[in-house]
Tab-separated table of C-alpha atoms in Angstrom:
chain	number	residue	atom	x	y	z
A	7	UNK	CA	-100.543	79.142	-37.135
A	8	UNK	CA	-99.994	80.343	-33.590
A	9	UNK	CA	-101.124	76.981	-32.212
A	10	UNK	CA	-98.682	75.140	-34.516
A	11	UNK	CA	-95.715	77.310	-33.412
A	12	UNK	CA	-96.620	76.891	-29.742
A	13	UNK	CA	-96.918	73.100	-30.113
A	14	UNK	CA	-93.542	72.973	-31.878
A	15	UNK	CA	-91.835	74.969	-29.112
A	16	UNK	CA	-93.438	72.790	-26.437
A	17	UNK	CA	-92.320	69.578	-28.201
A	18	UNK	CA	-88.733	70.800	-28.454
A	19	UNK	CA	-88.747	71.790	-24.774
A	20	UNK	CA	-90.117	68.398	-23.638
A	21	UNK	CA	-87.640	66.522	-25.833
A	22	UNK	CA	-84.696	68.504	-24.474
A	23	UNK	CA	-85.600	67.831	-20.832
A	24	UNK	CA	-84.330	64.188	-20.657
A	25	UNK	CA	-81.191	65.116	-22.582
A	26	UNK	CA	-80.416	67.957	-20.241
A	27	UNK	CA	-81.168	65.808	-17.239
A	28	UNK	CA	-78.948	63.093	-18.589
A	29	UNK	CA	-76.077	65.510	-19.179
A	30	UNK	CA	-76.475	67.054	-15.770
A	31	UNK	CA	-76.831	63.798	-13.872
A	32	UNK	CA	-73.570	62.395	-12.556
A	33	UNK	CA	-72.549	58.920	-13.642
A	34	UNK	CA	-74.220	56.371	-11.418
A	35	UNK	CA	-71.768	54.335	-9.348
A	36	UNK	CA	-71.677	50.620	-10.013
A	37	UNK	CA	-73.078	49.916	-6.558
A	38	UNK	CA	-76.430	51.416	-7.583
A	39	UNK	CA	-76.719	49.031	-10.525
A	40	UNK	CA	-75.725	45.957	-8.577
A	41	UNK	CA	-72.461	45.750	-10.494
A	42	UNK	CA	-74.189	44.697	-13.696
A	43	UNK	CA	-71.910	44.108	-16.670
A	44	UNK	CA	-72.011	46.969	-19.137
A	45	UNK	CA	-71.270	47.020	-22.838
A	46	UNK	CA	-68.116	48.963	-22.027
A	47	UNK	CA	-67.003	46.135	-19.712
A	48	UNK	CA	-67.547	43.554	-22.421
A	49	UNK	CA	-65.670	45.549	-25.047
A	50	UNK	CA	-62.780	46.229	-22.640
A	51	UNK	CA	-62.504	42.529	-21.774
A	52	UNK	CA	-62.393	41.630	-25.454
A	53	UNK	CA	-59.577	44.130	-25.903
A	54	UNK	CA	-57.689	42.375	-23.129
A	55	UNK	CA	-57.974	45.307	-20.698
A	56	UNK	CA	-58.358	44.945	-16.952
A	57	UNK	CA	-62.001	45.350	-15.849
A	58	UNK	CA	-63.001	46.322	-12.326
A	59	UNK	CA	-65.298	43.493	-11.224
A	60	UNK	CA	-65.147	44.180	-7.484
A	61	UNK	CA	-68.859	45.023	-7.283
A	62	UNK	CA	-69.751	41.784	-9.064
A	63	UNK	CA	-67.319	39.568	-7.183
A	64	UNK	CA	-68.473	40.916	-3.807
A	65	UNK	CA	-72.173	40.991	-4.682
A	66	UNK	CA	-72.922	37.320	-5.265
A	67	UNK	CA	-75.943	37.036	-3.016
A	68	UNK	CA	-74.001	34.994	-0.484
A	69	UNK	CA	-75.911	36.695	2.320
A	70	UNK	CA	-79.271	35.796	0.799
A	71	UNK	CA	-79.960	32.099	1.310
A	72	UNK	CA	-82.932	32.161	-1.041
A	73	UNK	CA	-80.719	33.350	-3.883
A	74	UNK	CA	-78.747	30.113	-3.787
A	75	UNK	CA	-81.598	27.626	-3.366
A	76	UNK	CA	-83.441	25.906	-6.172
A	77	UNK	CA	-82.734	25.586	-9.874
A	78	UNK	CA	-81.889	28.332	-12.326
A	79	UNK	CA	-84.870	30.315	-13.493
A	80	UNK	CA	-87.271	32.952	-12.275
A	81	UNK	CA	-87.649	32.349	-8.546
A	82	UNK	CA	-89.659	35.235	-7.155
A	83	UNK	CA	-87.581	37.559	-5.010
A	84	UNK	CA	-84.392	35.530	-5.544
A	85	UNK	CA	-82.024	37.115	-8.065
A	86	UNK	CA	-80.717	35.081	-10.995
A	87	UNK	CA	-77.844	37.580	-11.305
A	88	UNK	CA	-76.804	36.855	-7.727
A	89	UNK	CA	-76.717	33.140	-8.452
A	90	UNK	CA	-74.718	33.554	-11.653
A	91	UNK	CA	-72.196	35.761	-9.882
A	92	UNK	CA	-71.950	33.280	-6.995
A	93	UNK	CA	-71.201	30.489	-9.463
A	94	UNK	CA	-68.692	32.605	-11.347
A	95	UNK	CA	-66.750	33.813	-8.302
A	96	UNK	CA	-66.893	30.588	-6.312
A	97	UNK	CA	-69.074	31.626	-3.345
A	98	UNK	CA	-72.037	29.370	-4.193
A	99	UNK	CA	-72.624	26.197	-2.200
A	100	UNK	CA	-72.392	23.679	-5.042
A	101	UNK	CA	-73.649	20.103	-4.868
A	102	UNK	CA	-72.852	17.909	-7.880
A	103	UNK	CA	-73.194	14.205	-8.585
A	104	UNK	CA	-69.604	13.916	-9.863
A	105	UNK	CA	-66.970	14.309	-7.167
A	106	UNK	CA	-64.005	15.150	-9.416
A	107	UNK	CA	-61.401	17.698	-8.262
A	108	UNK	CA	-62.958	20.465	-10.387
A	109	UNK	CA	-66.587	19.302	-10.392
A	110	UNK	CA	-67.756	22.339	-8.437
A	111	UNK	CA	-66.343	24.779	-11.011
A	112	UNK	CA	-69.517	25.550	-12.972
A	113	UNK	CA	-68.435	28.801	-14.648
A	114	UNK	CA	-64.797	29.531	-15.600
A	115	UNK	CA	-64.471	32.643	-17.734
A	116	UNK	CA	-60.667	32.867	-17.582
A	117	UNK	CA	-60.394	30.901	-20.804
A	118	UNK	CA	-61.120	33.823	-23.097
A	119	UNK	CA	-57.580	35.202	-22.923
A	120	UNK	CA	-56.269	31.694	-23.628
A	121	UNK	CA	-58.523	31.223	-26.663
A	122	UNK	CA	-57.676	34.676	-28.024
A	123	UNK	CA	-53.934	34.197	-27.528
A	124	UNK	CA	-53.925	30.609	-28.860
A	125	UNK	CA	-55.749	31.404	-32.096
A	126	UNK	CA	-54.154	34.836	-32.441
A	127	UNK	CA	-50.554	35.822	-31.587
A	128	UNK	CA	-49.402	32.326	-30.600
A	129	UNK	CA	-50.392	30.704	-33.851
A	130	UNK	CA	-49.436	33.721	-35.976
A	131	UNK	CA	-45.879	34.095	-34.671
A	132	UNK	CA	-45.438	30.333	-34.482
A	133	UNK	CA	-46.277	30.118	-38.175
A	134	UNK	CA	-43.691	32.819	-38.862
A	135	UNK	CA	-41.049	30.783	-36.982
A	136	UNK	CA	-41.700	27.579	-38.915
A	137	UNK	CA	-42.098	29.357	-42.262
A	138	UNK	CA	-38.982	31.431	-41.629
A	139	UNK	CA	-36.877	28.362	-40.862
A	140	UNK	CA	-38.085	26.587	-43.997
A	141	UNK	CA	-37.325	29.707	-46.029
A	142	UNK	CA	-33.785	29.910	-44.602
A	143	UNK	CA	-33.124	26.256	-45.422
A	144	UNK	CA	-34.385	26.648	-48.990
A	145	UNK	CA	-32.228	29.772	-49.442
A	146	UNK	CA	-29.195	27.980	-47.978
A	147	UNK	CA	-29.680	25.063	-50.358
A	148	UNK	CA	-29.960	27.425	-53.332
A	149	UNK	CA	-26.795	29.341	-52.391
A	150	UNK	CA	-24.624	26.542	-50.975
A	151	UNK	CA	-26.098	23.444	-52.519
A	152	UNK	CA	-25.555	19.977	-51.150
A	153	UNK	CA	-22.402	19.647	-49.037
A	154	UNK	CA	-20.569	16.820	-50.751
A	155	UNK	CA	-17.568	14.697	-49.848
A	156	UNK	CA	-14.702	16.607	-51.438
A	157	UNK	CA	-11.794	14.178	-51.121
A	158	UNK	CA	-11.325	10.834	-52.789
A	159	UNK	CA	-13.350	8.061	-51.228
A	160	UNK	CA	-11.339	5.312	-49.565
A	161	UNK	CA	-13.994	2.592	-49.683
A	162	UNK	CA	-13.457	1.906	-45.987
A	163	UNK	CA	-16.414	2.195	-43.595
A	164	UNK	CA	-16.210	3.432	-40.002
A	165	UNK	CA	-18.803	2.412	-37.421
A	166	UNK	CA	-20.189	5.682	-36.075
A	167	UNK	CA	-23.310	4.631	-34.159
A	168	UNK	CA	-24.148	1.189	-32.807
A	169	UNK	CA	-27.610	-0.362	-32.904
A	170	UNK	CA	-28.734	0.898	-29.499
A	171	UNK	CA	-27.703	4.463	-30.334
A	172	UNK	CA	-29.647	4.332	-33.577
A	173	UNK	CA	-32.664	2.845	-31.806
A	174	UNK	CA	-32.719	5.708	-29.292
A	175	UNK	CA	-32.318	8.293	-32.049
A	176	UNK	CA	-35.165	6.942	-34.193
A	177	UNK	CA	-37.435	6.371	-31.199
A	178	UNK	CA	-36.908	9.969	-30.109
A	179	UNK	CA	-36.994	11.510	-33.598
A	180	UNK	CA	-39.803	9.364	-35.014
A	181	UNK	CA	-42.096	9.915	-32.050
A	182	UNK	CA	-41.379	13.649	-32.169
A	183	UNK	CA	-42.399	13.846	-35.825
A	184	UNK	CA	-45.709	12.093	-35.035
A	185	UNK	CA	-46.287	14.397	-32.076
A	186	UNK	CA	-45.470	17.438	-34.214
A	187	UNK	CA	-47.823	16.373	-37.006
A	188	UNK	CA	-50.739	15.559	-34.692
A	189	UNK	CA	-50.156	18.767	-32.740
A	190	UNK	CA	-50.186	20.920	-35.882
A	191	UNK	CA	-53.353	19.197	-37.118
A	192	UNK	CA	-54.999	19.899	-33.784
A	193	UNK	CA	-53.880	23.530	-33.843
A	194	UNK	CA	-54.655	24.348	-37.486
A	195	UNK	CA	-57.097	21.644	-38.550
A	196	UNK	CA	-60.288	23.430	-37.592
A	197	UNK	CA	-59.527	26.229	-40.042
A	198	UNK	CA	-58.012	24.229	-42.896
A	199	UNK	CA	-59.464	20.719	-42.783
A	200	UNK	CA	-63.115	21.381	-41.945
A	201	UNK	CA	-63.691	23.250	-45.255
A	202	UNK	CA	-62.175	20.247	-47.083
A	203	UNK	CA	-63.615	17.202	-45.297
A	204	UNK	CA	-66.405	18.636	-43.164
A	205	UNK	CA	-66.933	18.675	-39.421
A	206	UNK	CA	-67.677	14.965	-39.079
A	207	UNK	CA	-64.553	13.999	-40.993
A	208	UNK	CA	-62.389	16.353	-38.991
A	209	UNK	CA	-63.903	15.058	-35.741
A	210	UNK	CA	-62.617	11.557	-36.548
A	211	UNK	CA	-59.145	12.878	-37.449
A	212	UNK	CA	-59.002	15.123	-34.386
A	213	UNK	CA	-59.961	12.262	-32.081
A	214	UNK	CA	-57.292	10.042	-33.663
A	215	UNK	CA	-54.688	12.805	-33.326
A	216	UNK	CA	-55.539	13.260	-29.674
A	217	UNK	CA	-55.151	9.526	-28.988
A	218	UNK	CA	-51.835	9.350	-30.853
A	219	UNK	CA	-50.493	12.504	-29.234
A	220	UNK	CA	-51.293	11.326	-25.718
A	221	UNK	CA	-49.832	7.837	-26.179
A	222	UNK	CA	-46.827	8.446	-28.448
A	223	UNK	CA	-45.652	10.927	-25.814
A	224	UNK	CA	-44.400	8.005	-23.707
A	225	UNK	CA	-42.170	6.777	-26.540
A	226	UNK	CA	-40.823	10.318	-26.946
A	227	UNK	CA	-39.879	10.557	-23.272
A	228	UNK	CA	-38.229	7.132	-23.350
A	229	UNK	CA	-36.250	8.132	-26.448
A	230	UNK	CA	-35.202	11.346	-24.684
A	231	UNK	CA	-33.785	9.333	-21.787
A	232	UNK	CA	-31.915	6.974	-24.135
A	233	UNK	CA	-30.235	9.667	-26.243
A	234	UNK	CA	-29.283	11.609	-23.120
A	235	UNK	CA	-27.634	8.582	-21.518
A	236	UNK	CA	-25.928	7.583	-24.774
A	237	UNK	CA	-24.514	10.939	-25.797
A	238	UNK	CA	-24.282	13.327	-22.879
A	239	UNK	CA	-20.588	12.510	-22.325
A	240	UNK	CA	-19.813	13.219	-25.999
A	241	UNK	CA	-21.567	16.595	-25.943
A	242	UNK	CA	-19.555	18.324	-23.239
A	243	UNK	CA	-18.113	21.528	-24.792
A	244	UNK	CA	-14.368	21.590	-25.490
A	245	UNK	CA	-11.785	23.880	-27.105
A	246	UNK	CA	-12.389	22.425	-30.568
A	247	UNK	CA	-15.931	23.819	-30.507
A	248	UNK	CA	-14.698	27.411	-30.522
A	249	UNK	CA	-12.602	26.757	-33.639
A	250	UNK	CA	-15.541	25.021	-35.303
A	251	UNK	CA	-17.849	27.960	-34.578
A	252	UNK	CA	-15.238	30.489	-35.735
A	253	UNK	CA	-15.060	28.675	-39.085
A	254	UNK	CA	-18.831	28.418	-39.357
A	255	UNK	CA	-18.476	24.654	-39.296
A	256	UNK	CA	-17.195	24.760	-42.855
A	257	UNK	CA	-20.815	24.929	-43.991
A	258	UNK	CA	-20.392	28.147	-45.945
A	259	UNK	CA	-17.039	27.570	-47.646
A	260	UNK	CA	-15.724	24.582	-49.568
A	261	UNK	CA	-12.486	22.996	-48.478
A	262	UNK	CA	-12.874	24.159	-44.870
A	263	UNK	CA	-12.763	21.297	-42.362
A	264	UNK	CA	-12.615	22.627	-38.780
A	265	UNK	CA	-11.690	20.184	-35.983
A	266	UNK	CA	-14.430	18.151	-34.330
A	267	UNK	CA	-14.663	15.051	-32.214
A	268	UNK	CA	-17.638	12.659	-32.324
A	269	UNK	CA	-20.036	15.629	-32.246
A	270	UNK	CA	-19.185	19.093	-33.529
A	271	UNK	CA	-20.308	22.346	-31.924
A	272	UNK	CA	-23.438	22.595	-34.084
A	273	UNK	CA	-24.512	19.083	-33.178
A	274	UNK	CA	-23.874	19.828	-29.510
A	275	UNK	CA	-26.111	22.882	-29.697
A	276	UNK	CA	-28.871	20.765	-31.238
A	277	UNK	CA	-28.328	18.021	-28.635
A	278	UNK	CA	-28.634	20.343	-25.643
A	279	UNK	CA	-31.571	22.153	-27.223
A	280	UNK	CA	-33.306	18.786	-27.645
A	281	UNK	CA	-32.595	17.850	-24.028
A	282	UNK	CA	-33.744	21.156	-22.522
A	283	UNK	CA	-36.773	21.580	-24.782
A	284	UNK	CA	-37.566	17.871	-24.519
A	285	UNK	CA	-37.659	17.987	-20.725
A	286	UNK	CA	-39.720	21.185	-20.761
A	287	UNK	CA	-42.270	19.956	-23.284
A	288	UNK	CA	-42.515	16.618	-21.461
A	289	UNK	CA	-43.270	18.315	-18.133
A	290	UNK	CA	-45.956	20.544	-19.633
A	291	UNK	CA	-47.369	17.504	-21.454
A	292	UNK	CA	-47.558	15.521	-18.214
A	293	UNK	CA	-49.278	18.484	-16.584
A	294	UNK	CA	-51.872	18.411	-19.376
A	295	UNK	CA	-52.344	14.655	-19.022
A	296	UNK	CA	-52.609	14.846	-15.229
A	297	UNK	CA	-53.786	18.402	-14.435
A	298	UNK	CA	-55.006	17.564	-10.925
A	299	UNK	CA	-51.946	15.547	-9.922
A	300	UNK	CA	-49.224	17.665	-11.576
A	301	UNK	CA	-50.065	21.383	-11.455
A	302	UNK	CA	-46.949	23.314	-12.462
A	303	UNK	CA	-47.507	26.975	-13.058
A	304	UNK	CA	-48.930	28.242	-9.752
A	305	UNK	CA	-45.853	26.887	-7.943
A	306	UNK	CA	-43.561	28.203	-10.667
A	307	UNK	CA	-45.141	31.661	-10.485
A	308	UNK	CA	-44.682	31.751	-6.701
A	309	UNK	CA	-40.947	31.223	-7.183
A	310	UNK	CA	-40.816	33.739	-10.049
A	311	UNK	CA	-42.686	36.417	-8.077
A	312	UNK	CA	-40.297	35.932	-5.155
A	313	UNK	CA	-37.426	37.076	-7.377
A	314	UNK	CA	-39.145	40.388	-8.062
A	315	UNK	CA	-38.458	40.190	-11.812
A	316	UNK	CA	-42.125	39.890	-12.911
A	317	UNK	CA	-42.961	43.025	-10.921
A	318	UNK	CA	-40.152	44.945	-12.594
A	319	UNK	CA	-41.568	43.871	-15.962
A	320	UNK	CA	-45.080	44.988	-15.007
A	321	UNK	CA	-46.402	41.421	-14.783
A	322	UNK	CA	-48.782	40.096	-12.171
A	323	UNK	CA	-48.363	36.324	-12.193
A	324	UNK	CA	-51.210	34.504	-10.421
A	325	UNK	CA	-50.215	32.230	-7.564
A	326	UNK	CA	-53.623	30.593	-7.065
A	327	UNK	CA	-55.114	28.745	-10.038
A	328	UNK	CA	-57.948	26.373	-10.749
A	329	UNK	CA	-57.107	23.173	-12.662
A	330	UNK	CA	-58.620	24.803	-15.755
A	331	UNK	CA	-56.224	27.751	-15.517
A	332	UNK	CA	-53.272	25.409	-14.959
A	333	UNK	CA	-54.163	23.580	-18.174
A	334	UNK	CA	-54.463	26.852	-20.094
A	335	UNK	CA	-50.971	27.990	-19.082
A	336	UNK	CA	-49.543	24.492	-19.656
A	337	UNK	CA	-51.077	24.305	-23.140
A	338	UNK	CA	-49.726	27.718	-24.141
A	339	UNK	CA	-46.231	26.837	-22.931
A	340	UNK	CA	-46.449	23.408	-24.602
A	341	UNK	CA	-47.195	24.992	-27.977
A	342	UNK	CA	-44.547	27.708	-27.621
A	343	UNK	CA	-41.829	25.138	-26.904
A	344	UNK	CA	-43.130	22.931	-29.734
A	345	UNK	CA	-42.721	25.728	-32.294
A	346	UNK	CA	-39.075	26.274	-31.339
A	347	UNK	CA	-38.459	22.533	-31.187
A	348	UNK	CA	-39.904	21.989	-34.663
A	349	UNK	CA	-37.771	24.775	-36.142
A	350	UNK	CA	-34.596	23.187	-34.730
A	351	UNK	CA	-35.566	19.715	-35.926
A	352	UNK	CA	-36.273	21.064	-39.420
A	353	UNK	CA	-32.644	22.233	-39.614
A	354	UNK	CA	-31.399	18.916	-38.213
A	355	UNK	CA	-33.411	16.887	-40.725
A	356	UNK	CA	-32.147	19.034	-43.596
A	357	UNK	CA	-28.467	18.621	-42.719
A	358	UNK	CA	-28.913	14.929	-41.965
A	359	UNK	CA	-30.542	14.149	-45.298
A	360	UNK	CA	-30.507	16.284	-48.457
A	361	UNK	CA	-28.166	18.940	-47.072
A	362	UNK	CA	-25.034	16.825	-46.550
A	363	UNK	CA	-23.809	13.858	-48.531
A	364	UNK	CA	-23.100	10.776	-46.416
A	365	UNK	CA	-24.683	12.115	-43.229
A	366	UNK	CA	-27.773	9.902	-43.413
A	367	UNK	CA	-25.628	6.761	-43.488
A	368	UNK	CA	-24.655	7.376	-39.878
A	369	UNK	CA	-28.240	6.779	-38.729
A	370	UNK	CA	-29.298	4.221	-41.334
A	371	UNK	CA	-26.502	1.622	-41.387
A	372	UNK	CA	-24.492	3.186	-38.563
A	373	UNK	CA	-21.374	3.321	-40.756
A	374	UNK	CA	-19.842	6.264	-42.626
A	375	UNK	CA	-17.263	6.595	-45.364
A	376	UNK	CA	-13.790	7.175	-43.925
A	377	UNK	CA	-13.280	10.279	-46.057
A	378	UNK	CA	-16.566	11.736	-44.765
A	379	UNK	CA	-15.353	11.226	-41.205
A	380	UNK	CA	-11.991	12.824	-42.072
A	381	UNK	CA	-13.676	15.952	-43.442
A	382	UNK	CA	-16.371	16.429	-40.822
A	383	UNK	CA	-15.028	14.773	-37.653
A	384	UNK	CA	-11.235	14.494	-38.062
A	385	UNK	CA	-10.440	14.341	-34.333
A	386	UNK	CA	-12.952	11.572	-33.803
A	387	UNK	CA	-11.484	9.614	-36.729
A	388	UNK	CA	-8.015	9.871	-35.165
A	389	UNK	CA	-9.392	8.532	-31.882
A	390	UNK	CA	-11.016	5.615	-33.695
A	391	UNK	CA	-7.841	4.768	-35.630
A	392	UNK	CA	-5.627	5.081	-32.544
A	393	UNK	CA	-7.931	2.647	-30.725
A	394	UNK	CA	-7.712	0.062	-33.516
A	395	UNK	CA	-5.259	-2.802	-33.250
A	396	UNK	CA	-2.614	-2.609	-35.934
A	397	UNK	CA	-4.002	-4.107	-39.126
A	398	UNK	CA	-7.428	-4.572	-37.531
A	399	UNK	CA	-10.829	-3.474	-38.731
A	400	UNK	CA	-12.249	-0.078	-37.878
A	401	UNK	CA	-14.109	0.124	-34.576
A	402	UNK	CA	-16.391	2.737	-33.035
A	403	UNK	CA	-14.969	5.473	-30.849
A	404	UNK	CA	-16.514	4.599	-27.514
């Protein structure tokens, strides 16, 4: 019995020694461990927190020639960790068979924030934007219904848009719809299409979407130039726009026909939104197509940092980026602009089709009913009629 009690006391004492030593020992500095990544580092990086990697970035084995010679693997006294860190932080002397601009970038771990943001907040809030716009349009249709021509039709047709104007509109709008569809498939397809058609089937669709997206983009940019040249003079704000906005465009009340020339204030807002967003999304798209020839964000961040605004907002915008990082920022911006663009176009399509009687005629045949023009664009109709020879046929207001 005595021996059992003594053995039990001795076992407890021996077991407690490492625990006590561990509690008493101060935390070892990272220098003593060679800057090895810890579980805490990994978890912090996944949470998006800043991790101190100074010991890793400065301890890449650059002073040890043997650490950078030979292939990966166990190499005697040479440290694999040193080689990995040298590759990651760009201090390794890389020799590759391909001589592309980014061929010597073997490890690029900056993409984790991009992947997390792209599949997380970006897609979540973007879905809310598109779903919210569709919900608003459905609610508006339920409450207001289709906006119909209220007065008696005259049977006379007014030429509103000529053939070249309609060509530019459909080139711009049609290409945008294809780009929007292929972009959404690319963004959401992995989650929704793979369970339906499998990975091989989705691979074919994804490859086709990529080809269409890259090539239809040129038609979109050409259409953007055409509509800008055609309509920029007609979309300069004027005093009638304030009256139109004050009356809500007559969209919410029947019998209200605020003044408007060829384009009303709402159409002008959509026009300038299309121009600004179209230029922005085109530039980011070109940067994605030609990442080595057209880097955008490092130069943009230099200008932004010079203003001091990012610092006031607690942001640290990088001014030196690899081509991979440039593409990550360009892709995020491309998608953000696309979400806003799609929401605006949804509203435009609604009002130009099922939302307003007679509106679609303007872009199908180019002609509109005279009474429609009188109710929605009375000032423009007066300009057209004043320009007509007495007793002549109606002509476009150009």
